[in-house]
Short mmCIF file of C-alpha atoms in Angstrom, two decimals:
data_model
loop_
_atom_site.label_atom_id
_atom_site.label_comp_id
_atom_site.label_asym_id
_atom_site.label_seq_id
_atom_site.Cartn_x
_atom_site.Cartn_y
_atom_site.Cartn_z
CA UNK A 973 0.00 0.00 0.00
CA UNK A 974 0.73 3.09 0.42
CA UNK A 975 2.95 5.66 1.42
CA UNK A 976 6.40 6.03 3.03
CA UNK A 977 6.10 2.54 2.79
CA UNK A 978 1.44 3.36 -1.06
CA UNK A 979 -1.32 5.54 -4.83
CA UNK A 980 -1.08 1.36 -5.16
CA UNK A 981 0.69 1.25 -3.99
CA UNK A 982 2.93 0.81 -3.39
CA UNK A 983 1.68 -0.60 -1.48
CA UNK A 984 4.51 1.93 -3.46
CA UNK A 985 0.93 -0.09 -1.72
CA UNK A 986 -0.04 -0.55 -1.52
CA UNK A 987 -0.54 1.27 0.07
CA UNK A 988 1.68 1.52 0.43
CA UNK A 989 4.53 -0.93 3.55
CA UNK A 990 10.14 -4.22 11.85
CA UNK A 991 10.43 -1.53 13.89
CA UNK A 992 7.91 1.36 14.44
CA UNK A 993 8.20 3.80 11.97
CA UNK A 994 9.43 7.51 12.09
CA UNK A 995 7.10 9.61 12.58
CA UNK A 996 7.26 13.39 10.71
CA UNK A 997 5.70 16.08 11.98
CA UNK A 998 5.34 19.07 10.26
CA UNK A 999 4.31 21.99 11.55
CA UNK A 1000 0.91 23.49 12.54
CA UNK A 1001 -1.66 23.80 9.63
CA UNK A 1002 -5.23 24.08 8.76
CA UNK A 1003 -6.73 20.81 8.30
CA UNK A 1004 -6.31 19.29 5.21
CA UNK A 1005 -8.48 17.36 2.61
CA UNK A 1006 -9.37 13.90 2.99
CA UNK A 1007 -7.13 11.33 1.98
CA UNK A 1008 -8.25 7.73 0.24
CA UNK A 1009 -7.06 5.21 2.86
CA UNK A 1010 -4.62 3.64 0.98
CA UNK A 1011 -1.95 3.61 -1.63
CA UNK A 1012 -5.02 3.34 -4.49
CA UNK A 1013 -5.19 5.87 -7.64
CA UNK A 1014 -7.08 8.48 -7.59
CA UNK A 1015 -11.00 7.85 -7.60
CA UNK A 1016 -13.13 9.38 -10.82
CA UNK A 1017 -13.82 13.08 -9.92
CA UNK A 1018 -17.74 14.07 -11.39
CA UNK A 1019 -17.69 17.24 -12.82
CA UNK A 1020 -19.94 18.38 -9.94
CA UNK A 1021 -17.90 18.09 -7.53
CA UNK A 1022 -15.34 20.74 -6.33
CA UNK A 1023 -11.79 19.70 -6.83
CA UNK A 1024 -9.35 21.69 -4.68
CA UNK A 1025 -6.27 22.38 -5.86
CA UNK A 1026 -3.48 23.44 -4.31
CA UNK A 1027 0.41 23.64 -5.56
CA UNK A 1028 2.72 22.23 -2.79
CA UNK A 1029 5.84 23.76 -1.95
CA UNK A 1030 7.70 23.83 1.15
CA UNK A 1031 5.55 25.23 3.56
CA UNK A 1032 3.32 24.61 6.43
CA UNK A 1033 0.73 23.66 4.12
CA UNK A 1034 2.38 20.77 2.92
CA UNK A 1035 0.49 17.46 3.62
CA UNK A 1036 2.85 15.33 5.55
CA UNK A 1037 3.72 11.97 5.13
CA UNK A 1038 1.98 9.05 7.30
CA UNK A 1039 3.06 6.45 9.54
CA UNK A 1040 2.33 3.12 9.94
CA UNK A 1041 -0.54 3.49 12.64
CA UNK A 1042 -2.12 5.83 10.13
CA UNK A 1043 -3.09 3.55 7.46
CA UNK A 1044 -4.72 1.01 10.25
CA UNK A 1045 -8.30 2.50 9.45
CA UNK A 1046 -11.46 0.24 9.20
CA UNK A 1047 -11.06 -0.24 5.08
CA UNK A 1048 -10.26 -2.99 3.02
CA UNK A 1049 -7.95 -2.13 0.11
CA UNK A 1050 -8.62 -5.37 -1.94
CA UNK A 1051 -12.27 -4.17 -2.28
CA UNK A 1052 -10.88 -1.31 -3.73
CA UNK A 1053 -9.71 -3.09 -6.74
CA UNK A 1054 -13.40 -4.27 -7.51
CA UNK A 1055 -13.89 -2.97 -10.71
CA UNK A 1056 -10.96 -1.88 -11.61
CA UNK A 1057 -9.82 -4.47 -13.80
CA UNK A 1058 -8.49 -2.36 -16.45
CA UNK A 1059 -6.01 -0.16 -14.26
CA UNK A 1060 -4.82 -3.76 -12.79
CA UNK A 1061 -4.44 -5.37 -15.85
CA UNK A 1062 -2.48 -1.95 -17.15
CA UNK A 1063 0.25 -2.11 -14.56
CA UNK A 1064 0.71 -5.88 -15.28
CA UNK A 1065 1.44 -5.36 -19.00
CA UNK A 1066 3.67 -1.74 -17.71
CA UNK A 1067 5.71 -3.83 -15.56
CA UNK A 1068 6.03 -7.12 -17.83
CA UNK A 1069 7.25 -4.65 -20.83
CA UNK A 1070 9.56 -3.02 -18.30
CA UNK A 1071 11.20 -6.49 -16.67
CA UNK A 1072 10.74 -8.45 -20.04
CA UNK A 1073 13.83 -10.61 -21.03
CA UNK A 1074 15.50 -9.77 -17.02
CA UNK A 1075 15.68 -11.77 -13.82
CA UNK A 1076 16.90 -10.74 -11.01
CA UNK A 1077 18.14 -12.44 -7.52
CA UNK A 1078 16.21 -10.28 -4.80
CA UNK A 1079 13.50 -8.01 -5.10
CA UNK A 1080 10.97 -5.64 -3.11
CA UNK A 1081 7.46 -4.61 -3.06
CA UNK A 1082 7.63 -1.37 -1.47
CA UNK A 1083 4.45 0.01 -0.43
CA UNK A 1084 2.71 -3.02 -2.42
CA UNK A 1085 -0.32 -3.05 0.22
CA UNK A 1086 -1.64 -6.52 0.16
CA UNK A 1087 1.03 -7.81 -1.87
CA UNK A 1088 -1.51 -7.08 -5.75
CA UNK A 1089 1.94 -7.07 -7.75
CA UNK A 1090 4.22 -9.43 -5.69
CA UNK A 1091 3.17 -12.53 -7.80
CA UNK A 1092 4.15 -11.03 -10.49
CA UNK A 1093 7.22 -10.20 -9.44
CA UNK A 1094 8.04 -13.39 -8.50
CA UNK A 1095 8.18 -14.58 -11.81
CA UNK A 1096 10.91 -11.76 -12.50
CA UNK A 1097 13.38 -12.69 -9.19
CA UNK A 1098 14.51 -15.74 -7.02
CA UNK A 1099 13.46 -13.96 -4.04
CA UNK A 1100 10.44 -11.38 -3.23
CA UNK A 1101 9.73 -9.12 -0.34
CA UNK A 1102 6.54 -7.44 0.43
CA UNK A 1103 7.80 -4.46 2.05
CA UNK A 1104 4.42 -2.53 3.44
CA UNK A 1105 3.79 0.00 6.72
CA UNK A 1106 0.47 -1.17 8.00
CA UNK A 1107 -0.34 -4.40 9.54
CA UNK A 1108 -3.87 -4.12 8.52
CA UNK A 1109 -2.30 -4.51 4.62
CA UNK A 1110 0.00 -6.78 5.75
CA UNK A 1111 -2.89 -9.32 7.67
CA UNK A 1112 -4.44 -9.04 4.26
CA UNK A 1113 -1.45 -10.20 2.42
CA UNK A 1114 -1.22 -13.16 4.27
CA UNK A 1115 -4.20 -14.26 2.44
CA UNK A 1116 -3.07 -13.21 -1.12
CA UNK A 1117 0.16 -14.58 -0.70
CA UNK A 1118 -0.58 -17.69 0.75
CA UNK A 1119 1.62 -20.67 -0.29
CA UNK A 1120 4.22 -18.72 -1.96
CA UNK A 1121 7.98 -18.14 -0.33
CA UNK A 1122 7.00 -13.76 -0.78
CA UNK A 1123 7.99 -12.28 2.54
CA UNK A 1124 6.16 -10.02 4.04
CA UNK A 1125 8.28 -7.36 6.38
CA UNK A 1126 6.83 -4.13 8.03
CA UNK A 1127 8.83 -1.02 7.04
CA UNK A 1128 8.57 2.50 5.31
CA UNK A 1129 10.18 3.44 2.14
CA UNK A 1130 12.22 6.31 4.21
CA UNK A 1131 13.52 3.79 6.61
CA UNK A 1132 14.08 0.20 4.57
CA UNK A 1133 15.25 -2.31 6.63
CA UNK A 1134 17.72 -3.88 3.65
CA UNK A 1135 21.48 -3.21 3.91
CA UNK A 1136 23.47 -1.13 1.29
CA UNK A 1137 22.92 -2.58 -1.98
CA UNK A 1138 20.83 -5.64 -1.26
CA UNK A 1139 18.15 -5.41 -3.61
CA UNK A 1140 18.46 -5.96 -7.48
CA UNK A 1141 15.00 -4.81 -8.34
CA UNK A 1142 12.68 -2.73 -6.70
CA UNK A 1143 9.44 -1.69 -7.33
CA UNK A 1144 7.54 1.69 -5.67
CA UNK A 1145 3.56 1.53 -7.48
CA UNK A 1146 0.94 3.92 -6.44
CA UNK A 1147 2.79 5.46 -3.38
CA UNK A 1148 4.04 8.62 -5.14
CA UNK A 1149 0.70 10.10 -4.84
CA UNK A 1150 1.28 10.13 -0.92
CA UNK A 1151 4.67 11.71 -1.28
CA UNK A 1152 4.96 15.56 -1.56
CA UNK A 1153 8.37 15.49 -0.98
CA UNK A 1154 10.59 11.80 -1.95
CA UNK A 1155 13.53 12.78 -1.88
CA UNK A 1156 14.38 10.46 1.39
CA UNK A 1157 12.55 7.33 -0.17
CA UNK A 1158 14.47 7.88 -3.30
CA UNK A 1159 17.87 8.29 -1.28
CA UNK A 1160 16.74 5.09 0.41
CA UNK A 1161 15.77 3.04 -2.95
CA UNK A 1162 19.22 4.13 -3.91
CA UNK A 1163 21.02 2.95 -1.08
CA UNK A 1164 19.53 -0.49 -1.16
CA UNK A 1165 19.60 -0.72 -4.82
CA UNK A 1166 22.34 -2.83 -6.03
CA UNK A 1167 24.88 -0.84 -8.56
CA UNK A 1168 23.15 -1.87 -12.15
CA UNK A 1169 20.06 -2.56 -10.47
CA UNK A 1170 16.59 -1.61 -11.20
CA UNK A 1171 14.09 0.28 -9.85
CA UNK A 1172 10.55 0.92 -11.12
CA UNK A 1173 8.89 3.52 -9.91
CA UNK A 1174 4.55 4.42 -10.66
CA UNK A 1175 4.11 8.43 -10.44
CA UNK A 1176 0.78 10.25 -10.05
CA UNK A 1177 1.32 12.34 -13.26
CA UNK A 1178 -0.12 16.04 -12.82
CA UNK A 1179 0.71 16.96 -16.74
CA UNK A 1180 -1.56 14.58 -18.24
CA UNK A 1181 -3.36 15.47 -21.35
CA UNK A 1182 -6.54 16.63 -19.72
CA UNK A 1183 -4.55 19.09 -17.61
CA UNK A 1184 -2.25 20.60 -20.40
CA UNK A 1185 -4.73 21.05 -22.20
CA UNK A 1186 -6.48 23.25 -19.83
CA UNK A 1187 -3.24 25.12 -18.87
CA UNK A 1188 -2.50 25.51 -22.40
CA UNK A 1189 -6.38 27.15 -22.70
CA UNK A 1190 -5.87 29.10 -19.51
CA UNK A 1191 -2.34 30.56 -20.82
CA UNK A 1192 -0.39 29.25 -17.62
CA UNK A 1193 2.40 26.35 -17.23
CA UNK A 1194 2.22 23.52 -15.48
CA UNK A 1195 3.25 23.82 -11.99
CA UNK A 1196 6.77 22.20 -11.41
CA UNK A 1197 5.85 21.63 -7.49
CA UNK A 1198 3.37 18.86 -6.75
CA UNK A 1199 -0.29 19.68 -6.67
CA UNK A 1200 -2.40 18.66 -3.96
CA UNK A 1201 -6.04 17.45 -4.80
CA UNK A 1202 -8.94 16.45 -3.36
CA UNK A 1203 -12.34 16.58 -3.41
CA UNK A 1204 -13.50 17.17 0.11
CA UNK A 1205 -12.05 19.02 3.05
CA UNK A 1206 -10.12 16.42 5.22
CA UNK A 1207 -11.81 15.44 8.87
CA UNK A 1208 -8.19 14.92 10.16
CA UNK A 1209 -5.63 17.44 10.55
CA UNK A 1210 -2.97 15.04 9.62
CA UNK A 1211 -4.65 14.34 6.64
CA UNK A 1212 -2.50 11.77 4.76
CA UNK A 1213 -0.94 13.89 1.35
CA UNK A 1214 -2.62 13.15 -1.68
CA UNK A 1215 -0.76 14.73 -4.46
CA UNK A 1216 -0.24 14.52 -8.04
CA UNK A 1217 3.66 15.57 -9.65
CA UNK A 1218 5.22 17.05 -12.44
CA UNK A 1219 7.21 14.33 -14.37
CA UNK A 1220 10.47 16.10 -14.96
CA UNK A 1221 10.73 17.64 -11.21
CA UNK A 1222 10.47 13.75 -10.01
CA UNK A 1223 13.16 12.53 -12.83
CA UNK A 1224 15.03 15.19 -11.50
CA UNK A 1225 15.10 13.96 -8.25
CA UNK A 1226 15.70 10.73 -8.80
CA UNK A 1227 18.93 11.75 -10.21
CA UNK A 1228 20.07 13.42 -7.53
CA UNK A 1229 19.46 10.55 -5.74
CA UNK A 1230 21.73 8.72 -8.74
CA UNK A 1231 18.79 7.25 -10.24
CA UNK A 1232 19.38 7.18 -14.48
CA UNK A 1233 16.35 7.21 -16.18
CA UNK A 1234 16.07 3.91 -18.83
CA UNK A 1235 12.87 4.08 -19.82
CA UNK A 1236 9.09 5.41 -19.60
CA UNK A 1237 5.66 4.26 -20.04
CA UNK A 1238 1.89 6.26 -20.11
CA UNK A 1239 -0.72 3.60 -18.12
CA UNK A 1240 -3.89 3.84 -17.70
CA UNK A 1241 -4.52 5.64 -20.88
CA UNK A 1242 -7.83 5.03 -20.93
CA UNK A 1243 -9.12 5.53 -17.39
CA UNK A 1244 -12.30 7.06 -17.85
CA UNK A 1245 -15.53 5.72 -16.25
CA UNK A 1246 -17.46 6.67 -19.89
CA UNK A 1247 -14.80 4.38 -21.66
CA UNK A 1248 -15.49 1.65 -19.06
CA UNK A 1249 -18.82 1.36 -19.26
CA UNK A 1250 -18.95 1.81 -23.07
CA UNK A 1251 -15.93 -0.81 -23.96
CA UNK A 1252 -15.33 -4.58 -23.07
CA UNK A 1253 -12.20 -4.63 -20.71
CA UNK A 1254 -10.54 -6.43 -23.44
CA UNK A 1255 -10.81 -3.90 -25.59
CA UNK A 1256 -9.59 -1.29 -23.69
CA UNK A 1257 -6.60 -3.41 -22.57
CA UNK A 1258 -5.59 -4.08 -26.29
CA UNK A 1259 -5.87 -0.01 -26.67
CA UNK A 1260 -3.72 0.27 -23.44
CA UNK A 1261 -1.31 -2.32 -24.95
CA UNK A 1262 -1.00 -0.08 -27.94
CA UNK A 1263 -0.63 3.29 -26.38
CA UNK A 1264 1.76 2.87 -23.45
CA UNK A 1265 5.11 3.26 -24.96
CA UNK A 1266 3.39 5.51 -27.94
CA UNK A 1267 2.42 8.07 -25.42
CA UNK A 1268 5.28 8.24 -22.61
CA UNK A 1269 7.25 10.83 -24.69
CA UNK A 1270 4.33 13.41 -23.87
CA UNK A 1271 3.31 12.01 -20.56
CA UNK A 1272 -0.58 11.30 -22.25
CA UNK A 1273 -1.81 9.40 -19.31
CA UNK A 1274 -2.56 9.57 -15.55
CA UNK A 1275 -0.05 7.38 -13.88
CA UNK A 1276 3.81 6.96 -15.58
CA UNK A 1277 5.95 4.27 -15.09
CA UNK A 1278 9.61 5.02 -14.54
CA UNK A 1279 12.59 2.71 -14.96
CA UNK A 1280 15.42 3.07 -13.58
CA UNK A 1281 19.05 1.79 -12.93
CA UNK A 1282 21.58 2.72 -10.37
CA UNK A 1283 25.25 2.98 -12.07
#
């Protein structure tokens, strides 16, 4: 699931996921929107509803990060996947084009929730951790992942238990959207990350086509800081963050971090609840198939899937 392990995710997942976590607390500030409860992609927004949007900088506005005790609400992620199909079966084909024709020795999860991708992965390395902040995602995963040798280890992505250079492959899917500022998950990633090893990261795109479009209309540029949206005012004043990024900013970062970017893909091309509704699954999936790699150059879709490999 999610956050400082997860959207997704994780566990990044989801949600996102064995000692307690760090807690960060930033300082003071008006109660913020309310977050989903776990590392899941953002839901369909009806053009009814008021969208807040807010560009996130360094301030005491910023949402701040969550620990592990605050993703260990009464919800169950994996019902959050019902009827969602289509963005599951679009990170499956991401992440097989990404890994296709590599195997690795060990991998993580981080932020994978309930453990949706670590089967998967399996297939790509000898060995598989589930790395995930909540125990409530964790419980869950003992379900999904039952009868396979995929550990399962509480931990954030700011703090990863794994030594210098352990890992060979490491995945981070829907957790970007809970992280206004990753620059100490990527500096972690990197430290664990074996040199020539590869990382995938999922990022909560804020340039997608439907928003240049109308900055393009409006005669303003996208925002290079993340964006924080929501659609209600939060109930909680620690509000977990729930932000969307600009694509370059977060490449940036991740080379600071020495993080080279190989490769790119646009998922979830098609997420619309029109298109859904209107198209078989397997149509839309054979569309998604199509478009990924097609429209990564100009960022088309919602979420973008980053490969990377440490030198």
């Amino acid at each position: 699931m999610a956050a400082s392990v997860g959207r997704t995710g994780s566990s990044a997942s989801c949600s996102r996921r064995c000692s307690r976590p760090r807690t960060r607390r930033s300082p003071a500030r008006p109660a913020q929107p309310r977050r989903p409860r776990s590392s899941g992609p953002v839901r369909s927004i009806k053009r009814s509803t008021t969208v807040v949007v807010t560009v996130v900088g360094v301030t005491e506005q910023e949402p701040s990060k969550k620990v592990a005790n605050q993703y260990e609400r009464d919800y169950d992620y994996t019902k959050y996947w019902d009827n969602r199909d289509y963005e599951n079966a679009a990170e499956h084909i991401a992440i097989r084009r990404l890994l296709k024709g590599n195997h690795y020795g060990k991998a993580a999860d981080i932020g994978g929730g309930f453990g949706r991708l670590c089967i998967l992965l399996r297939t790509f390395a000898d060995e598989v951790t589930l790395a995930e902040p909540a125990a409530t995602q964790l419980e869950a995963a003992k379900k999904v992942l039952a009868g396979t040798d995929i550990k399962q280890v509480q931990m954030q992505a700011d703090d990863l238990k794994f030594a210098d250079g352990e890992l060979d492959l490491i995945t981070m899917i829907r957790v970007m959207h809970h992280l206004p500022d990753p620059t100490a998950e990527f500096a972690e990633i990197s430290r664990v990350l074996a040199p020539g090893g590869t990382a995938i990261i999922e990022v909560a795109n804020y340039g997608h086509y439907k928003n240049r479009r109308r900055h393009k209309k409006e005669g303003t540029p996208l925002p290079t800081e993340p964006v924080n949206i929501r659609k209600t005012q939060a109930d909680e004043p620690d509000a977990i963050a729930f932000v969307n990024h600009n694509i370059d900013t977060v490449v940036g970062q991740l080379g600071a971090a020495g993080l080279t970017l190989d490769d790119k893909l646009s998922v979830s091309n098609l997420r619309s609840q029109t298109l859904k509704k209107a198209l078989p699954t397997k149509v839309l999936l054979t569309a998604e198939r199509l478009t990924q790699r097609r429209l990564a150059g100009s960022n088309f879709g919602p979420s973008i899937f980053l490969k990377l490999r440490k030198p």
